[in-house]
Amino acid sequence: MQRNDERLSGPAVASGSGPGPGSGPGPGADVAEQALACLARGEAEQAVALLRNQLRTHPNDAQALHAMACVARAGGNAPVAIALAGRAITLGAEPHFHITLGLALHEAGQGEAARAALNVAVLATPKDPRAHDAMAVVLEAMGRAADAGRALRQALALRPLEAERHMALAAFLARQGRAAQGLEASARALRLGAGSVAAHNLHAMLLDACGRPGEAEPHFRYVAEHMPGSAAALANHGAVLFVTGAQVEARHVLEASLTLAPDVAQTRTNLGLVLMALGDLPAARLHLATACHLRGGDARLMLNHAGLLVDLGEYEAAHTLLLAAEAGAANARDRARARMNRGVLALARGDFAQGWALFEARQVLLPPPSEAADLAQWDGTPGPDPVLIYGEQGLGDCIQFLRYVESAAQRVPVLLVVPATLRGLVEQTRLGRNSRVQILESGGQGPHAAGARCSLLSLPHCLGMAAPFAWQAAFATGAAQDPRAEQAAGQRVFRLGVCWAGNAVFQFDKRRSINPALLRPLADIAGVRVQALQPEPDGAVAPLPFVADALPVGDVLATARLLARLDMVVSVDTMIVHLAGLLGVPAVLLDRFGGDWRWAGGSTTENGNAPAQSLWYPNVRILRQPAPGVGDAPWLPVVAQAICLARDAVRKMGKDGCPG
């Protein structure tokens, strides 16, 4: 299902409008300055007490009246602020009074009057950067972004060594959709004010907006450590920890945020997603349902809750929620997510005709590659013009949907675009020998003759092919029998391939990956030699808890040639299962509770107590976790079944001899 991990806005930075350059102290200047200092510290009541006492004895004190206008603005009372600032101006017009009046008018929705008031301040004190900053705020709200940018740069030119000026420009650029340029400005602000919590927060927000959450995390951490009482600071840190894969720490941080502010819907959603990633589905359900209750009608929150219900197998409740999300979505992308997820649900249930049709909504969310962007979508109509068919999403998806290319090639010439690491494999299948299929590499430059485009994952819908069907692509292994497949006691060693983890970058990888120590009993089976089917991660500090041959470096074709010489594969849900299925190698999938749609009931046959069998790959048996949970415990019964299957396979090899 489509996930969301929206951010809460960061902590706001309050500022007052004190005397500007060249302003002289009035009768109540000291009192006004004290009151504004109290306001800056968040002590509004003390500021009001000081100013009321001053105005009781000096009702025409312009400085005190202006300070009271600042207090009114801080409290969100723009009409009172306008009245007080206007009165202060009539008694003793100072340029910074006009700044406060202009901002109050802006907050009251009087844009042109606000601009006029600020124009007075700019003309009177052209070297006061606050006047230009305030003018930028009003101009941006009026839709005059270019003028607002010039005003901000004028303020920056006046105070180039003030971090606040760079931050104002950075935030403006981010709002204008120019986050990369904003990031440059926020980096300068951070260099000038390395200890500024606000600078760290803004820089973190921009790094995250630029798709660099790993770099953003230390800055969000800095903010949270310096604002331990801020629920928003903790929520931001917890959200980015989730994105970077630190789910355990994310859980603690988000729980701390909810302790401070229990009714923030997005924090509850993020905690729910973290708990889903860890496997604690019942606890995740509580938080996701609460988030939907707190912010009723929010399609994104309903989508996350529906995803959890699908994982729990509560398909009817999930379908109802997805219909509501689609009907109430505020934008096309959220409607597409809801519709696509209804398609995924239909596929999981085995309603493929409806599922493929609904699944097409994903094209709103996933634009085609650059080489296909200008082409019309192919609808399956036969014709003489080539169709550009391209891979989409993961390598496993590409491998699974290659089976449809032959049928497409019967209708049109095909230009098949696949990732570079897959090209060698695809060329060795019978697609590489099909005269109506030309295999290209993703990202390749140069013209092509295609008249339309189609994703691999759209082929079953375009071709009208509803039900799954098996497809294998046998090819020469490219080498003689591996010499390591030595004889032991007169029998060939049983070669067992194992894959225990997916891509750690995937936020929900902890649920599909397994502690390799749990697989050690497989390596202890007499006569078994283990082949690792994934590389050791960079920087691994602990050795593999069993002896295994390392995976050689190479592309998917090299892995396929190695895998084709194995007797059996045991793997979590990764590309390896699809590759074993494609090659016809006996394989056992260790599937998480609430696994992917392609391993659900709609894509398998159930045979009593025997493992489910894949309709896509008949040589793949599926062992599902019987219940959700955190850590190793949910995997224990699954691994026990896999051990029994491996032992049975070894016994059969010993009894019947090695297949020729």
XYZ file of C-alpha atoms in Angstrom, residues 177-620:
444
model
C 9.417 25.509 -4.945
C 13.123 26.292 -5.135
C 14.291 24.155 -2.234
C 17.767 23.518 -3.688
C 18.480 27.270 -3.835
C 16.919 27.687 -0.420
C 19.281 25.037 0.888
C 22.264 27.132 -0.181
C 20.874 30.108 1.765
C 20.108 28.014 4.852
C 23.650 26.595 4.774
C 25.003 30.155 4.866
C 22.683 30.955 7.771
C 23.949 27.912 9.626
C 27.574 28.956 9.103
C 26.788 32.380 10.554
C 24.714 31.043 13.434
C 25.974 27.543 14.140
C 24.253 27.459 17.509
C 20.902 28.704 16.260
C 18.142 26.168 16.817
C 15.991 27.926 14.217
C 18.804 27.735 11.649
C 19.282 24.009 12.275
C 15.535 23.431 11.989
C 15.205 25.308 8.697
C 18.268 23.610 7.222
C 16.895 20.208 8.226
C 13.537 20.961 6.637
C 15.197 21.960 3.380
C 17.523 18.953 3.321
C 14.511 16.722 3.794
C 12.588 18.555 1.052
C 15.552 17.932 -1.267
C 15.381 14.187 -0.614
C 18.370 14.072 1.751
C 16.853 12.779 5.013
C 20.102 11.189 6.173
C 21.793 14.587 6.170
C 18.734 16.208 7.746
C 18.607 13.833 10.710
C 21.536 15.329 12.741
C 19.987 18.794 12.439
C 16.540 17.578 13.517
C 18.319 15.793 16.395
C 20.040 19.060 17.390
C 16.687 20.868 17.481
C 15.035 18.104 19.528
C 17.920 18.015 22.026
C 17.752 21.780 22.527
C 13.931 21.851 22.681
C 13.078 18.710 24.688
C 9.713 20.179 25.637
C 8.671 20.795 22.024
C 6.321 18.134 20.679
C 6.856 19.440 17.130
C 10.655 19.173 17.390
C 10.401 15.588 18.621
C 7.819 14.738 15.957
C 10.069 16.038 13.187
C 13.023 14.068 14.497
C 10.974 10.900 14.876
C 9.607 11.203 11.342
C 13.038 11.541 9.751
C 14.385 8.660 11.857
C 11.653 6.495 10.369
C 12.592 7.524 6.838
C 16.256 6.692 7.475
C 15.400 3.245 8.827
C 16.032 3.863 12.538
C 12.587 2.600 13.514
C 13.375 1.613 17.106
C 14.677 5.074 17.992
C 11.889 6.671 15.956
C 9.345 4.826 18.086
C 10.791 6.215 21.337
C 11.034 9.759 19.998
C 7.489 9.800 18.594
C 6.096 8.338 21.815
C 7.813 11.169 23.698
C 6.225 13.691 21.327
C 2.767 12.204 21.928
C 3.299 12.411 25.677
C 3.608 16.187 25.240
C 0.861 16.535 22.604
C -1.345 13.421 22.419
C -3.868 14.813 19.944
C -1.595 15.504 16.965
C -2.924 13.323 14.167
C 0.201 13.247 12.029
C 2.437 12.246 14.922
C 0.085 9.361 15.661
C 0.159 8.390 11.993
C 3.955 8.430 11.907
C 4.117 6.334 15.068
C 1.589 3.944 13.535
C 3.766 3.571 10.443
C 6.842 2.970 12.594
C 4.996 0.250 14.504
C 3.886 -1.286 11.189
C 7.496 -1.328 10.043
C 8.526 -3.070 13.256
C 5.686 -5.607 12.984
C 3.559 -4.485 15.939
C 0.363 -4.310 13.885
C -2.154 -4.204 16.782
C -0.448 -1.167 18.325
C -0.124 0.425 14.879
C -3.844 -0.046 14.352
C -4.663 1.886 17.529
C -2.586 4.920 16.510
C -3.695 4.982 12.873
C -7.370 4.695 13.834
C -6.937 7.476 16.405
C -5.292 9.706 13.795
C -8.276 9.238 11.474
C -10.618 10.102 14.337
C -8.642 13.239 15.215
C -8.642 14.477 11.636
C -11.766 13.023 10.105
C -11.927 13.066 6.331
C -8.167 13.321 5.748
C -7.595 10.986 2.793
C -3.882 10.493 3.479
C -4.539 9.322 7.030
C -7.281 6.984 5.796
C -4.878 5.531 3.222
C -2.374 4.641 5.915
C -5.076 3.102 8.105
C -6.407 1.101 5.154
C -2.906 -0.235 4.481
C -2.741 -1.522 8.032
C -6.156 -3.181 7.700
C -5.010 -4.933 4.510
C -1.949 -6.263 6.321
C -4.237 -7.574 9.073
C -6.367 -9.321 6.439
C -9.441 -7.158 7.121
C -10.142 -6.625 3.448
C -13.753 -5.455 3.684
C -12.966 -2.737 6.235
C -9.963 -1.667 4.159
C -12.082 -1.475 0.996
C -14.681 0.722 2.725
C -11.974 3.068 3.989
C -10.320 3.283 0.570
C -13.637 4.205 -1.059
C -14.071 6.977 1.509
C -10.521 8.207 0.944
C -11.010 8.287 -2.820
C -14.311 10.165 -2.496
C -12.925 12.698 -0.024
C -9.435 13.213 -1.460
C -8.469 16.854 -1.795
C -6.221 16.356 -4.833
C -5.641 14.079 -7.795
C -2.615 12.353 -6.266
C -4.486 11.243 -3.159
C -7.402 10.047 -5.297
C -4.933 8.074 -7.411
C -3.350 6.527 -4.308
C -6.731 5.415 -3.022
C -7.727 3.967 -6.403
C -4.366 2.245 -6.890
C -4.587 0.712 -3.426
C -8.071 -0.560 -4.205
C -6.420 -2.229 -7.180
C -3.769 -3.811 -4.961
C -6.515 -5.079 -2.662
C -8.398 -6.595 -5.613
C -5.208 -8.310 -6.789
C -4.604 -9.737 -3.318
C -8.126 -11.189 -3.345
C -7.711 -12.655 -6.837
C -10.004 -10.248 -8.702
C -7.419 -9.585 -11.390
C -9.576 -7.965 -14.055
C -10.700 -5.232 -11.673
C -7.315 -5.114 -9.964
C -5.335 -4.406 -13.128
C -7.786 -1.675 -14.157
C -7.634 0.092 -10.784
C -3.877 -0.404 -10.536
C -3.456 1.851 -13.580
C -4.128 4.834 -11.286
C -0.496 4.576 -10.178
C 0.520 6.317 -13.418
C -0.612 9.606 -11.853
C 2.022 9.009 -9.160
C 4.826 7.406 -11.206
C 5.729 9.308 -14.365
C 7.265 7.311 -17.227
C 11.030 7.484 -17.850
C 12.369 10.358 -19.923
C 12.663 8.243 -23.077
C 8.909 7.518 -22.910
C 7.600 10.814 -21.537
C 6.450 12.223 -24.887
C 4.697 9.064 -26.067
C 1.011 8.238 -25.813
C -0.101 5.336 -23.637
C -0.563 2.106 -25.620
C -4.037 0.571 -25.247
C -3.183 -2.885 -26.577
C -4.303 -2.257 -30.163
C -2.265 -4.217 -32.771
C -0.291 -2.160 -35.250
C 2.945 -1.769 -37.205
C 4.528 0.937 -35.019
C 6.840 -0.177 -32.189
C 5.729 0.242 -28.570
C 8.287 1.241 -25.936
C 7.793 -1.084 -22.955
C 9.721 -0.067 -19.852
C 10.501 -1.503 -16.441
C 8.961 0.066 -13.385
C 9.544 -0.085 -9.621
C 11.834 -2.900 -8.384
C 13.823 -5.602 -10.160
C 11.430 -8.255 -8.878
C 8.519 -6.455 -10.540
C 10.400 -6.348 -13.838
C 11.211 -10.050 -13.714
C 7.637 -11.025 -12.810
C 6.043 -9.032 -15.649
C 8.501 -10.026 -18.401
C 6.117 -12.910 -19.125
C 3.698 -10.511 -20.839
C 6.194 -9.174 -23.373
C 5.796 -12.136 -25.741
C 2.049 -11.545 -25.981
C 2.615 -7.855 -26.596
C 5.116 -8.706 -29.347
C 2.427 -10.699 -31.135
C 0.502 -7.435 -31.563
C 3.252 -4.833 -32.096
C 7.024 -4.634 -32.447
C 8.487 -4.082 -28.959
C 11.322 -1.877 -27.739
C 11.926 -3.320 -24.272
C 13.738 -0.955 -21.869
C 15.134 -2.613 -18.720
C 17.586 -1.561 -15.978
C 21.237 -2.046 -16.885
C 21.740 -4.780 -14.300
C 18.883 -6.809 -15.877
C 19.780 -6.427 -19.538
C 22.194 -9.359 -19.706
C 19.640 -11.684 -18.113
C 16.795 -10.615 -20.407
C 18.989 -11.056 -23.485
C 19.617 -14.675 -22.457
C 15.920 -15.487 -22.223
C 13.834 -16.309 -25.255
C 12.905 -12.627 -25.439
C 16.463 -12.066 -26.617
C 15.802 -14.424 -29.527
C 12.445 -12.909 -30.473
C 12.822 -10.950 -33.706
C 9.980 -8.635 -32.704
C 11.654 -7.615 -29.428
C 14.591 -5.212 -29.239
C 16.149 -4.961 -25.770
C 17.415 -1.558 -24.657
C 19.000 -0.254 -21.475
C 17.326 2.263 -19.162
C 18.682 5.768 -19.473
C 20.112 5.140 -22.906
C 20.394 8.157 -25.153
C 19.463 8.494 -28.771
C 16.277 8.468 -30.867
C 13.886 5.564 -31.109
C 11.033 4.755 -33.446
C 8.350 3.998 -30.851
C 4.856 5.287 -31.474
C 3.498 4.586 -27.974
C 4.618 3.519 -24.516
C 3.533 0.983 -21.898
C 4.864 -0.034 -18.499
C 5.583 -3.713 -17.946
C 3.106 -3.579 -15.060
C 0.387 -2.211 -17.365
C 0.667 -5.055 -19.873
C -1.879 -7.430 -18.288
C -4.492 -4.647 -18.368
C -3.668 -3.567 -21.935
C -3.613 -7.157 -23.163
C -6.754 -8.177 -21.292
C -4.940 -11.038 -19.576
C -6.536 -11.309 -16.145
C -5.354 -14.544 -14.543
C -1.731 -15.276 -13.515
C 0.168 -17.823 -15.572
C 3.551 -19.505 -15.182
C 6.471 -18.509 -17.383
C 10.048 -19.701 -17.232
C 13.072 -18.565 -19.145
C 15.562 -21.402 -19.274
C 18.986 -20.537 -20.622
C 22.506 -21.928 -20.574
C 24.299 -21.394 -17.275
C 27.390 -20.318 -19.189
C 29.741 -22.649 -17.329
C 30.329 -26.298 -16.568
C 29.183 -27.786 -13.282
C 30.585 -25.748 -10.412
C 33.642 -27.611 -9.090
C 32.613 -26.723 -5.538
C 29.645 -29.090 -5.921
C 31.974 -31.811 -4.653
C 31.135 -35.408 -3.803
C 30.666 -36.308 -0.143
C 30.303 -39.976 0.893
C 29.453 -40.851 -2.686
C 26.751 -38.240 -3.035
C 26.757 -34.707 -4.382
C 26.633 -31.955 -1.820
C 23.204 -30.293 -1.605
C 23.619 -26.660 -2.683
C 21.246 -24.404 -0.721
C 20.978 -20.693 -1.518
C 19.811 -18.344 1.227
C 18.774 -14.707 1.181
C 17.797 -13.161 4.512
C 17.362 -9.427 3.865
C 16.031 -6.939 1.371
C 17.146 -3.402 0.680
C 17.589 -1.696 4.062
C 16.659 1.653 2.494
C 13.052 0.448 2.203
C 11.232 1.797 5.263
C 9.374 -1.460 5.907
C 12.376 -3.739 5.331
C 12.583 -4.828 8.988
C 9.322 -6.742 8.581
C 10.381 -8.675 5.500
C 14.025 -9.291 6.516
C 15.115 -11.908 9.002
C 17.908 -12.303 11.525
C 20.394 -14.580 9.690
C 21.151 -16.380 12.956
C 17.714 -17.990 12.685
C 18.814 -19.680 9.448
C 21.824 -21.398 10.990
C 19.994 -24.757 11.379
C 19.732 -24.866 7.586
C 23.515 -24.767 7.346
C 23.789 -27.494 9.999
C 21.825 -30.043 7.933
C 24.160 -32.866 6.989
C 25.228 -32.739 3.355
C 24.232 -29.074 2.842
C 26.528 -26.379 1.531
C 25.137 -22.840 1.801
C 25.443 -20.227 -0.897
C 24.761 -16.636 0.187
C 22.526 -14.878 -2.339
C 23.143 -11.361 -1.094
C 26.336 -9.431 -0.474
C 27.551 -8.623 2.994
C 26.507 -5.042 3.859
C 29.185 -2.377 3.889
C 30.637 -1.873 7.333
C 29.248 -5.130 8.743
C 30.781 -5.696 12.170
C 29.400 -9.169 12.907
C 30.343 -12.159 10.748
C 27.631 -14.318 9.217
C 26.539 -16.806 11.918
C 27.058 -19.796 9.609
C 29.497 -20.825 6.905
C 28.403 -19.771 3.426
C 29.993 -19.152 0.072
C 30.049 -15.438 -0.655
C 28.002 -14.000 -3.493
C 30.364 -13.048 -6.329
C 30.205 -9.530 -7.707
C 28.180 -9.265 -10.891
C 24.882 -8.313 -12.489
C 21.617 -10.250 -12.293
C 22.751 -12.599 -15.088
C 25.785 -13.622 -13.021
C 23.523 -14.231 -10.023
C 21.118 -16.214 -12.206
C 23.918 -18.470 -13.480
C 24.975 -19.152 -9.915
C 21.416 -19.696 -8.762
C 20.616 -22.081 -11.636
C 23.174 -24.544 -10.218
C 21.517 -24.656 -6.784
C 19.272 -27.443 -5.527
C 17.052 -25.163 -3.484
C 16.613 -21.525 -2.484
C 15.285 -20.175 0.818
C 14.670 -16.438 0.723
C 12.675 -13.569 2.121
C 10.622 -11.470 -0.306
C 13.270 -10.051 -2.623
C 14.233 -10.223 -6.280
C 15.909 -13.577 -5.543
C 12.514 -15.314 -5.232
C 11.431 -13.982 -8.637
C 14.741 -15.044 -10.158
C 14.464 -18.559 -8.736
C 10.891 -18.725 -9.977
C 11.922 -17.624 -13.450
C 14.646 -20.280 -13.600
C 12.507 -23.089 -12.193
C 14.783 -23.619 -9.162
C 12.840 -25.032 -6.177
C 12.356 -22.125 -3.801
C 10.839 -21.423 -0.399
C 9.613 -17.910 0.322
C 9.716 -16.783 3.960
C 6.830 -14.320 3.848
C 5.952 -11.763 6.495
C 2.461 -11.580 7.960
C 0.402 -9.371 5.642
C 2.852 -9.863 2.786
C 2.771 -8.490 -0.736
C -0.283 -9.004 -2.947
C 1.570 -11.330 -5.352
C 2.031 -13.933 -2.589
C -1.486 -13.532 -1.142
C -4.387 -15.953 -1.550
C -5.394 -14.611 -4.953
C -2.036 -15.628 -6.449
C -1.577 -19.022 -4.773
C -3.113 -22.448 -4.464
C -3.618 -23.877 -1.006
C -3.156 -27.609 -0.419
C -4.315 -28.357 3.109
C -1.398 -28.214 5.515
C 1.148 -28.102 2.693
C 2.834 -24.781 1.865
C 0.958 -22.538 -0.542
C 2.123 -22.728 -4.154
C 2.595 -19.644 -6.337
C 0.512 -19.357 -9.507
C 3.191 -17.100 -10.983
C 6.052 -19.480 -10.179
C 4.862 -23.071 -9.532
C 8.305 -23.988 -8.176
C 7.933 -21.459 -5.327
